[in-house]
CSV table of C-alpha atoms and ligand atoms in Angstrom, one decimal:
chain,number,residue,atom,x,y,z
S,1,MET,CA,42.6,-33.9,-16.4
S,2,GLU,CA,44.0,-30.3,-16.8
S,3,ASN,CA,45.7,-30.6,-20.1
S,4,VAL,CA,46.8,-34.1,-20.0
S,5,GLU,CA,44.8,-36.8,-21.6
S,6,ILE,CA,44.2,-39.5,-19.3
S,7,LYS,CA,44.5,-42.4,-21.6
S,8,LYS,CA,48.0,-41.4,-22.1
S,9,LEU,CA,48.4,-42.2,-18.2
S,10,THR,CA,47.1,-45.5,-18.4
S,11,GLU,CA,49.5,-46.6,-21.3
S,12,LYS,CA,52.3,-45.0,-19.4
S,13,PHE,CA,52.0,-46.3,-16.0
S,14,GLY,CA,49.3,-49.1,-16.4
S,15,THR,CA,46.3,-49.6,-14.3
S,16,PRO,CA,45.1,-49.6,-11.6
S,17,LEU,CA,46.3,-46.0,-11.1
S,18,TYR,CA,45.6,-42.9,-9.3
S,19,ALA,CA,46.0,-39.7,-10.6
S,20,TYR,CA,45.3,-36.3,-9.0
S,21,SER,CA,45.1,-32.7,-10.5
S,22,LYS,CA,47.1,-30.1,-8.4
S,23,GLU,CA,44.8,-27.3,-9.9
S,24,SER,CA,41.8,-28.9,-7.9
S,25,ILE,CA,43.7,-29.0,-4.7
S,26,VAL,CA,45.0,-25.5,-4.8
S,27,LYS,CA,41.7,-24.3,-5.8
S,28,GLU,CA,39.7,-26.0,-2.9
S,29,TYR,CA,42.4,-25.0,-0.3
S,30,ARG,CA,42.3,-21.4,-1.7
S,31,SER,CA,38.3,-21.3,-1.1
S,32,PHE,CA,38.6,-22.1,2.6
S,33,ALA,CA,41.4,-19.5,2.9
S,34,HIS,CA,39.2,-17.2,1.5
S,35,ALA,CA,36.3,-17.9,3.7
S,36,LEU,CA,38.2,-17.7,6.5
S,37,LYS,CA,40.0,-14.4,5.8
S,38,GLY,CA,37.6,-12.0,7.5
S,39,ILE,CA,37.8,-14.0,10.8
S,40,GLY,CA,41.6,-14.9,10.8
S,41,GLY,CA,41.1,-18.7,11.2
S,42,ARG,CA,43.7,-21.3,10.8
S,43,ILE,CA,43.2,-24.4,8.3
S,44,HIS,CA,45.0,-27.7,9.2
S,45,TYR,CA,44.7,-30.1,6.4
S,46,ALA,CA,43.7,-33.4,7.8
S,47,VAL,CA,46.5,-35.8,6.5
S,48,LYS,CA,44.6,-38.9,6.9
S,49,ALA,CA,42.5,-38.1,3.8
S,50,ASN,CA,45.4,-38.5,1.4
S,51,ALA,CA,48.9,-38.5,2.9
S,52,ASN,CA,51.0,-38.3,-0.1
S,53,VAL,CA,53.8,-36.0,0.8
S,54,GLU,CA,53.9,-34.4,-3.0
S,55,LEU,CA,50.3,-33.3,-2.1
S,56,LEU,CA,50.9,-32.1,1.4
S,57,LYS,CA,53.9,-30.1,-0.4
S,58,ILE,CA,51.5,-28.3,-2.5
S,59,LEU,CA,49.4,-27.4,0.6
S,60,LYS,CA,52.3,-26.6,2.5
S,61,ARG,CA,53.4,-24.0,0.1
S,62,GLU,CA,49.9,-22.6,0.0
S,63,GLY,CA,50.5,-21.6,3.6
S,64,CYS,CA,48.3,-24.5,4.9
S,65,SER,CA,49.0,-26.2,8.1
S,66,PHE,CA,48.1,-30.1,9.2
S,67,ASP,CA,46.0,-32.1,11.5
S,68,VAL,CA,47.8,-35.5,12.2
S,69,ASP,CA,46.3,-38.7,13.7
S,70,SER,CA,49.5,-40.8,14.1
S,71,GLU,CA,53.4,-40.6,14.2
S,72,GLY,CA,53.2,-41.8,10.5
S,73,GLU,CA,51.0,-39.0,9.4
S,74,MET,CA,53.2,-36.7,11.6
S,75,ARG,CA,56.4,-37.8,9.6
S,76,ALA,CA,54.6,-37.2,6.4
S,77,ALA,CA,53.8,-33.7,7.3
S,78,THR,CA,57.4,-33.0,8.5
S,79,LYS,CA,58.7,-34.6,5.3
S,80,ALA,CA,56.5,-32.0,3.6
S,81,GLY,CA,58.4,-29.4,5.1
S,82,ALA,CA,55.8,-28.9,8.3
S,83,ARG,CA,57.4,-27.5,11.6
S,84,GLY,CA,55.8,-28.2,15.0
S,85,LYS,CA,53.8,-25.2,14.9
S,86,ASP,CA,52.1,-26.0,11.7
S,87,ILE,CA,50.8,-29.4,13.4
S,88,ILE,CA,48.0,-30.4,15.7
S,89,PHE,CA,47.9,-34.1,17.0
S,90,THR,CA,44.6,-35.6,17.3
S,91,GLY,CA,43.2,-38.8,17.6
S,92,PRO,CA,41.4,-41.0,20.4
S,93,GLY,CA,44.7,-43.5,21.2
S,94,LYS,CA,47.9,-42.1,20.8
S,95,SER,CA,50.5,-44.5,22.3
S,96,SER,CA,53.3,-43.1,24.7
S,97,GLU,CA,56.0,-43.6,21.8
S,98,GLU,CA,53.7,-41.1,19.5
S,99,LEU,CA,53.3,-38.7,22.2
S,100,ALA,CA,56.8,-38.3,23.2
S,101,PHE,CA,57.5,-38.0,19.4
S,102,ALA,CA,54.8,-35.1,19.2
S,103,ILE,CA,56.1,-33.5,22.3
S,104,GLN,CA,59.7,-33.6,21.1
S,105,LYS,CA,58.7,-32.2,17.7
S,106,GLY,CA,56.5,-29.5,19.7
S,107,CYS,CA,53.4,-29.3,17.9
S,108,ARG,CA,51.0,-26.4,18.2
S,109,TYR,CA,48.8,-28.8,20.4
S,110,ILE,CA,48.0,-32.1,21.2
S,111,ALA,CA,44.4,-33.0,21.7
S,112,VAL,CA,43.7,-34.8,24.8
S,113,GLU,CA,40.8,-37.4,24.8
S,114,SER,CA,41.0,-38.7,28.1
S,115,LEU,CA,42.3,-38.2,31.7
S,116,GLN,CA,44.8,-41.1,31.4
S,117,GLU,CA,46.1,-39.4,28.4
S,118,ALA,CA,46.4,-36.2,29.9
S,119,ALA,CA,48.3,-38.0,32.8
S,120,LEU,CA,50.4,-39.8,30.3
S,121,ILE,CA,51.4,-36.2,28.3
S,122,LYS,CA,52.0,-34.6,31.9
S,123,LYS,CA,54.7,-37.7,32.7
S,124,LEU,CA,56.0,-37.3,29.4
S,125,ALA,CA,56.6,-33.7,29.2
S,126,ARG,CA,58.2,-33.6,32.4
S,127,THR,CA,60.6,-36.4,31.8
S,128,LEU,CA,61.6,-34.7,28.6
S,129,LEU,CA,61.8,-31.4,30.2
S,130,LYS,CA,59.9,-30.1,27.1
S,131,LYS,CA,56.9,-28.0,27.4
S,132,ILE,CA,53.8,-28.9,25.5
S,133,ASP,CA,50.7,-27.4,24.5
S,134,VAL,CA,47.3,-29.3,24.8
S,135,SER,CA,43.6,-28.8,23.8
S,136,ILE,CA,40.8,-30.9,25.1
S,137,ARG,CA,38.6,-33.1,22.6
S,138,VAL,CA,34.8,-32.5,23.8
S,139,ASN,CA,32.3,-34.7,22.7
S,140,PRO,CA,29.4,-32.2,22.2
S,141,ASP,CA,26.8,-34.7,21.6
S,142,ILE,CA,25.5,-33.2,18.5
S,143,ARG,CA,23.8,-35.3,16.0
S,144,PHE,CA,23.0,-34.8,12.4
S,145,LYS,CA,22.4,-36.7,9.2
S,146,THR,CA,25.2,-38.9,7.8
S,147,HIS,CA,26.5,-42.5,7.7
S,148,ALA,CA,26.9,-44.1,10.9
S,149,TYR,CA,30.8,-45.1,10.6
S,150,ILE,CA,31.7,-41.4,9.9
S,151,ALA,CA,29.4,-40.0,12.9
S,152,THR,CA,31.7,-39.1,15.9
S,153,GLY,CA,30.1,-36.3,18.1
S,154,GLU,CA,27.4,-38.3,20.1
S,155,LYS,CA,27.2,-39.4,23.6
S,156,LYS,CA,27.8,-43.3,22.5
S,157,HIS,CA,30.8,-42.2,20.7
S,158,LYS,CA,34.3,-43.2,21.9
S,159,PHE,CA,35.5,-39.5,21.0
S,160,GLY,CA,36.4,-36.7,23.3
S,161,VAL,CA,35.1,-36.1,26.7
S,162,SER,CA,32.0,-34.7,28.5
S,163,PRO,CA,32.3,-30.9,29.4
S,164,GLN,CA,32.4,-32.0,33.1
S,165,ASN,CA,35.2,-34.1,32.4
S,166,ALA,CA,36.9,-31.5,30.5
S,167,LEU,CA,36.9,-29.5,33.6
S,168,ARG,CA,38.4,-32.4,35.3
S,169,ILE,CA,41.3,-32.7,32.8
S,170,PHE,CA,41.9,-28.8,33.2
S,171,GLU,CA,42.1,-29.1,37.1
S,172,PHE,CA,44.4,-32.0,36.6
S,173,ILE,CA,47.1,-30.1,34.5
S,174,LYS,CA,46.8,-26.6,35.5
S,175,GLN,CA,49.5,-26.8,38.2
S,176,SER,CA,52.0,-28.4,35.4
S,177,LYS,CA,54.9,-26.4,34.5
S,178,TYR,CA,55.0,-28.2,31.1
S,179,VAL,CA,51.6,-28.6,30.0
S,180,ARG,CA,49.6,-25.7,29.1
S,181,LEU,CA,45.7,-25.8,27.9
S,182,VAL,CA,45.4,-23.5,24.7
S,183,GLY,CA,42.2,-25.1,23.0
S,184,ILE,CA,39.1,-26.7,22.8
S,185,ASN,CA,38.6,-28.9,19.7
S,186,ALA,CA,35.9,-31.4,18.6
S,187,HIS,CA,35.1,-33.6,15.1
S,188,ILE,CA,31.8,-34.7,15.2
S,189,GLY,CA,31.9,-36.3,11.9
S,190,CYS,CA,31.9,-36.2,8.2
S,191,GLN,CA,29.7,-34.7,5.6
S,192,ILE,CA,28.3,-32.1,7.9
S,193,GLU,CA,25.9,-30.2,5.3
S,194,ASN,CA,24.0,-27.6,7.7
S,195,PRO,CA,25.9,-24.6,8.2
S,196,ASP,CA,24.0,-24.1,11.4
S,197,THR,CA,25.2,-27.4,12.8
S,198,ARG,CA,28.7,-26.1,12.3
S,199,LYS,CA,27.5,-22.9,14.2
S,200,LEU,CA,25.7,-25.0,16.8
S,201,LEU,CA,29.2,-26.7,17.3
S,202,ALA,CA,31.2,-23.7,17.4
S,203,ALA,CA,28.7,-22.1,19.9
S,204,ARG,CA,29.0,-25.2,22.4
S,205,LEU,CA,32.8,-25.2,22.2
S,206,ILE,CA,33.0,-21.4,22.8
S,207,SER,CA,30.5,-21.9,25.9
S,208,ILE,CA,32.9,-24.6,27.4
S,209,ALA,CA,36.1,-22.4,26.6
S,210,LEU,CA,34.5,-19.6,28.3
S,211,THR,CA,33.7,-21.5,31.5
S,212,LEU,CA,37.2,-22.9,31.4
S,213,ASN,CA,38.6,-19.6,31.1
S,214,ALA,CA,36.7,-18.3,33.9
S,215,LYS,CA,38.5,-20.8,36.0
S,216,GLY,CA,41.8,-19.9,35.0
S,217,ALA,CA,42.7,-21.5,31.7
S,218,ALA,CA,43.8,-19.3,28.7
S,219,ILE,CA,42.1,-21.0,25.9
S,220,GLN,CA,42.6,-19.7,22.5
S,221,TYR,CA,41.8,-22.0,19.8
S,222,ILE,CA,38.3,-23.3,18.9
S,223,ASP,CA,38.9,-26.1,16.8
S,224,LEU,CA,35.9,-27.3,14.8
S,225,GLY,CA,37.6,-30.2,13.3
S,226,GLY,CA,36.7,-31.4,9.6
S,227,GLY,CA,33.6,-32.8,8.2
S,228,PHE,CA,33.2,-30.4,5.1
S,229,PRO,CA,30.5,-31.9,2.8
S,230,TYR,CA,31.4,-33.3,-0.7
S,231,ASP,CA,28.7,-34.4,-2.7
S,232,TYR,CA,29.8,-37.5,-4.7
S,233,ARG,CA,26.4,-37.4,-6.9
S,234,HIS,CA,27.6,-33.9,-8.1
S,235,GLN,CA,24.1,-32.5,-7.5
S,236,LYS,CA,25.1,-29.6,-4.9
S,237,THR,CA,27.9,-27.3,-5.0
S,238,PHE,CA,29.6,-26.1,-1.7
S,239,ASP,CA,30.3,-22.3,-1.1
S,240,ALA,CA,32.8,-22.2,1.7
S,241,LYS,CA,32.0,-18.6,2.4
S,242,LYS,CA,28.3,-18.8,2.7
S,243,TYR,CA,28.8,-21.9,4.9
S,244,PHE,CA,31.0,-20.2,7.1
S,245,GLU,CA,28.9,-17.0,7.7
S,246,PRO,CA,26.9,-18.1,10.6
S,247,THR,CA,29.8,-19.3,12.5
S,248,ALA,CA,32.1,-16.1,11.4
S,249,ARG,CA,29.2,-14.1,12.8
S,250,LEU,CA,29.4,-16.0,16.0
S,251,PHE,CA,33.3,-15.8,16.2
S,252,LYS,CA,33.2,-11.9,15.6
S,253,ARG,CA,31.7,-11.6,18.9
S,254,TYR,CA,34.7,-13.5,20.6
S,255,PRO,CA,37.9,-12.0,19.1
S,256,GLN,CA,39.7,-13.6,22.0
S,257,PHE,CA,39.5,-16.8,20.2
S,258,THR,CA,41.0,-18.3,17.0
S,259,LEU,CA,39.0,-20.5,14.9
S,260,VAL,CA,40.7,-23.7,13.9
S,261,ILE,CA,39.2,-26.2,11.0
S,262,GLU,CA,40.3,-29.6,9.7
S,263,PRO,CA,39.2,-30.2,6.4
S,264,GLY,CA,40.2,-33.4,4.7
S,265,ARG,CA,37.8,-34.9,2.1
S,266,ARG,CA,36.7,-31.3,0.7
S,267,ILE,CA,40.3,-30.4,-0.2
S,268,VAL,CA,41.4,-33.6,-2.1
S,269,ALA,CA,38.2,-35.8,-2.9
S,270,GLY,CA,37.5,-34.1,-6.2
S,271,ALA,CA,41.2,-33.9,-7.4
S,272,GLY,CA,41.6,-37.9,-7.7
S,273,ILE,CA,40.5,-40.5,-10.1
S,274,LEU,CA,41.1,-44.0,-10.2
S,275,LEU,CA,41.8,-45.5,-13.6
S,276,ALA,CA,41.2,-49.1,-14.4
S,277,LYS,CA,40.9,-51.3,-17.2
S,278,VAL,CA,38.2,-53.6,-18.2
S,279,LEU,CA,39.2,-57.2,-18.0
S,280,TYR,CA,36.2,-59.0,-18.9
S,281,THR,CA,32.1,-58.4,-19.6
S,282,LYS,CA,29.9,-61.3,-18.7
S,283,GLU,CA,26.2,-61.8,-18.0
S,284,ASN,CA,24.9,-63.9,-15.5
S,285,TYR,CA,21.2,-64.9,-15.5
S,286,GLY,CA,20.4,-61.6,-16.9
S,287,ASN,CA,22.5,-59.7,-14.6
S,288,HIS,CA,25.6,-57.8,-16.6
S,289,PHE,CA,29.0,-57.4,-15.0
S,290,THR,CA,32.0,-55.5,-15.9
S,291,VAL,CA,35.1,-57.0,-14.5
S,292,ILE,CA,38.0,-54.5,-13.9
S,293,ASP,CA,41.6,-54.9,-12.9
S,294,ALA,CA,41.2,-52.2,-9.5
S,295,ALA,CA,39.5,-53.9,-6.6
S,296,MET,CA,38.4,-53.4,-3.3
S,297,ASN,CA,41.7,-53.2,-2.0
S,298,ASP,CA,42.6,-50.3,-4.1
S,299,LEU,CA,39.3,-48.3,-3.0
S,300,ILE,CA,37.2,-49.8,-0.1
S,301,ARG,CA,34.7,-47.1,0.0
S,302,PRO,CA,31.9,-48.7,-2.0
S,303,ALA,CA,32.5,-51.9,0.1
S,304,LEU,CA,32.9,-50.5,3.6
S,305,TYR,CA,30.3,-47.4,3.4
S,306,GLY,CA,28.3,-48.3,0.4
S,307,ALA,CA,29.9,-45.0,-1.1
S,308,THR,CA,28.6,-43.9,-4.4
S,309,HIS,CA,31.7,-42.8,-6.8
S,310,ARG,CA,30.7,-42.0,-10.4
S,311,ILE,CA,32.2,-43.9,-13.3
S,312,VAL,CA,33.1,-42.9,-16.6
S,313,PRO,CA,34.4,-44.7,-19.6
S,314,LEU,CA,37.5,-43.1,-21.3
S,315,GLN,CA,36.3,-44.0,-24.8
S,316,ALA,CA,33.6,-42.6,-27.0
S,317,THR,CA,30.2,-42.6,-25.2
S,318,SER,CA,28.4,-43.2,-28.4
S,319,ARG,CA,27.6,-46.8,-27.9
S,320,PRO,CA,24.5,-47.9,-26.5
S,321,LYS,CA,24.0,-48.0,-22.8
S,322,GLN,CA,23.5,-50.8,-20.7
S,323,LEU,CA,22.8,-51.6,-17.1
S,324,THR,CA,26.0,-53.1,-15.5
S,325,SER,CA,27.8,-53.8,-12.2
S,326,VAL,CA,31.2,-52.7,-12.2
S,327,VAL,CA,33.2,-55.2,-10.0
S,328,GLY,CA,37.0,-56.3,-9.1
S,329,PRO,CA,38.8,-59.4,-9.1
S,330,ILE,CA,38.7,-60.4,-5.7
S,331,CYS,CA,36.6,-63.6,-4.7
S,332,GLU,CA,34.0,-61.7,-2.4
S,333,SER,CA,30.7,-59.8,-3.4
S,334,ALA,CA,31.6,-56.9,-1.4
S,335,ASP,CA,34.5,-56.2,-4.2
S,336,PHE,CA,32.4,-53.7,-6.3
S,337,PHE,CA,32.6,-50.1,-7.4
S,338,ALA,CA,28.9,-49.6,-8.6
S,339,ASN,CA,26.0,-51.8,-8.7
S,340,ARG,CA,23.5,-51.7,-11.8
S,341,ILE,CA,24.5,-48.4,-13.2
S,342,SER,CA,23.8,-47.5,-16.7
S,343,LEU,CA,27.2,-47.3,-19.0
S,344,PRO,CA,28.1,-47.3,-22.5
S,345,LEU,CA,29.0,-50.9,-23.6
S,346,MET,CA,32.6,-51.5,-22.7
S,347,LYS,CA,35.0,-54.1,-24.2
S,348,PRO,CA,38.1,-56.0,-22.6
S,349,GLY,CA,41.1,-53.6,-22.9
S,350,GLU,CA,39.2,-50.6,-22.7
S,351,PHE,CA,39.5,-48.1,-19.6
S,352,LEU,CA,37.4,-46.5,-17.1
S,353,ALA,CA,37.9,-43.7,-14.4
S,354,VAL,CA,36.1,-43.8,-10.9
S,355,LEU,CA,36.0,-40.1,-9.9
S,356,ASP,CA,36.2,-38.3,-6.7
S,357,THR,CA,38.7,-40.6,-5.2
S,358,GLY,CA,41.2,-38.4,-4.1
S,359,ALA,CA,40.1,-38.5,-0.3
S,360,TYR,CA,40.2,-41.9,1.7
S,361,GLY,CA,41.2,-43.7,-1.6
S,362,PHE,CA,44.7,-44.8,-2.0
S,363,ILE,CA,45.2,-44.0,1.8
S,364,MET,CA,42.9,-46.8,2.8
S,365,SER,CA,44.1,-49.4,0.3
S,366,SER,CA,45.7,-52.5,1.3
S,367,ASN,CA,47.5,-55.6,0.3
S,368,TYR,CA,44.3,-57.7,0.4
S,369,GLY,CA,44.4,-60.4,-2.0
S,370,LEU,CA,48.1,-60.0,-2.0
S,371,ARG,CA,47.6,-57.4,-4.6
S,372,ARG,CA,50.0,-54.7,-4.9
S,373,LYS,CA,49.0,-51.1,-4.0
S,374,PRO,CA,48.3,-49.0,-7.1
S,375,ALA,CA,50.9,-46.1,-8.4
S,376,GLU,CA,50.1,-42.3,-7.8
S,377,ILE,CA,50.4,-39.4,-10.4
S,378,LEU,CA,50.2,-35.9,-10.0
S,379,VAL,CA,49.1,-33.9,-13.1
S,380,ASP,CA,50.0,-30.1,-13.2
S,381,GLN,CA,48.6,-28.4,-16.4
S,382,ASN,CA,50.3,-30.3,-19.2
S,383,LYS,CA,52.9,-32.1,-17.4
S,384,TYR,CA,52.3,-35.2,-14.9
S,385,ARG,CA,54.8,-36.9,-13.0
S,386,LEU,CA,54.9,-40.2,-10.8
S,387,ILE,CA,54.5,-39.3,-7.0
S,388,ARG,CA,54.3,-43.0,-5.7
S,389,LYS,CA,55.6,-46.1,-7.5
S,390,ARG,CA,53.1,-49.2,-7.8
S,391,GLN,CA,54.2,-51.5,-4.9
S,392,THR,CA,56.4,-54.6,-6.0
S,393,TYR,CA,55.6,-58.0,-5.0
S,394,GLU,CA,58.4,-58.1,-2.3
S,395,GLN,CA,56.8,-55.0,-0.7
S,396,ALA,CA,53.3,-56.6,-0.7
S,397,LEU,CA,54.4,-60.2,0.5
M,401,LLP,N1,39.6,-33.8,11.9
M,401,LLP,C1,39.5,-35.3,12.4
M,401,LLP,C2,40.1,-35.5,13.8
M,401,LLP,C3,39.2,-36.1,12.1
M,401,LLP,O1,38.9,-37.5,12.6
M,401,LLP,C4,38.7,-36.3,10.5
M,401,LLP,C5,38.2,-37.3,9.9
M,401,LLP,C6,38.9,-35.1,9.9
M,401,LLP,C7,39.3,-34.2,10.5
M,401,LLP,C8,38.8,-34.8,8.4
M,401,LLP,O2,37.2,-35.0,8.1
M,401,LLP,P1,36.9,-34.6,6.7
M,401,LLP,O3,37.0,-33.4,6.5
M,401,LLP,O4,37.7,-35.6,5.8
M,401,LLP,O5,35.6,-35.4,6.6
M,401,LLP,N2,37.0,-43.2,5.7
M,401,LLP,C9,35.9,-42.4,5.7
M,401,LLP,C10,36.2,-40.9,6.4
M,401,LLP,C11,36.8,-41.1,7.8
M,401,LLP,C12,37.2,-39.7,8.4
M,401,LLP,C13,37.4,-39.8,9.9
M,401,LLP,N3,38.0,-38.6,10.3
M,401,LLP,C14,35.4,-42.2,4.5
M,401,LLP,O6,36.2,-42.7,3.5
M,401,LLP,O7,34.4,-41.5,4.1
């Protein structure tokens, strides 16, 4: 990774261990920044993909803003140096305490997801004597091909409100001295591969914003959420500039609107690897298994979504290959990293890396099995440092 020998990290810090490349994060962020240059959009990194404060600091220094979904994420962004205006607060179930925290902090906007939430924000802002800007999250009913668990923009989903209800929410807050509607936002899901789907989403939101502005709103932000595609199989490349071309052409016709995006996965996925040690290999009735010291509590994506992550051994790969299932030590069959993949034969004590685990990796880790959460390392050229210690048993228990 960059100029650091990965094996050295396993020896120094033990396994399981997450390691991230700073260069990769910066490169991905800059490709978004470059793509939006001509249209002057805003980039709010979705903190939920990876909330390590040291990574957030890298992005902050690059000029990136943040999209948060909870008070915890807002605290992480704040710790990384974000001010209120650098933050937008999204999510379908914000508590009263979280909303009060966000109003005090003064976010760029809070995304409203229901009439009841609008009423609560109005009440809190009046009580706190604090002005707050909001956007309305719309459910645009757009379907595209992705995993069912990460599709969020169809009528059947819990997210956002219909265009009719957006109008009701605007009517409800328009007299408030404390709450001002400044945006329309949506997040229709992850892995949106087709640039025309993105443009269709932009067109829907712009049309709703135009309707509301004709009724007296002053909407400036059109927020298209996240969901920029990352190919875990490494067969397709992503050219941000090309991807945004149809959307950019549309925005050029509406200079009154500012484009906002909330990329998470694309910025950090490829920057991270999960390192693990081989504990045992075994054969059961002709099925070969490689048992490693990382488990589904460290990386749940294969178990939860059937996600594919490439796996590479850190040792010489000239040994004969064999079909093996790479599995963890927890007593359930969902505890796997890959089923029947072809890997050079490995021996106990050797190491492997699970690739592209920078997004939704550590952040979704748990203490299942009363296992401790792993450590995290940041690699920067020929240097590396610990950016989160491995949990102690006292913390895990
Ligand atoms: N904005 C909002 C409001 C979101 O809910 C999300 C992700 C994003 C932005 C960022 O989407 P991205 O660019 O990362 O695709 N745990 C799942 C992913 C769930 C993401 C949910 N929302 C996984 O491991 O694939």
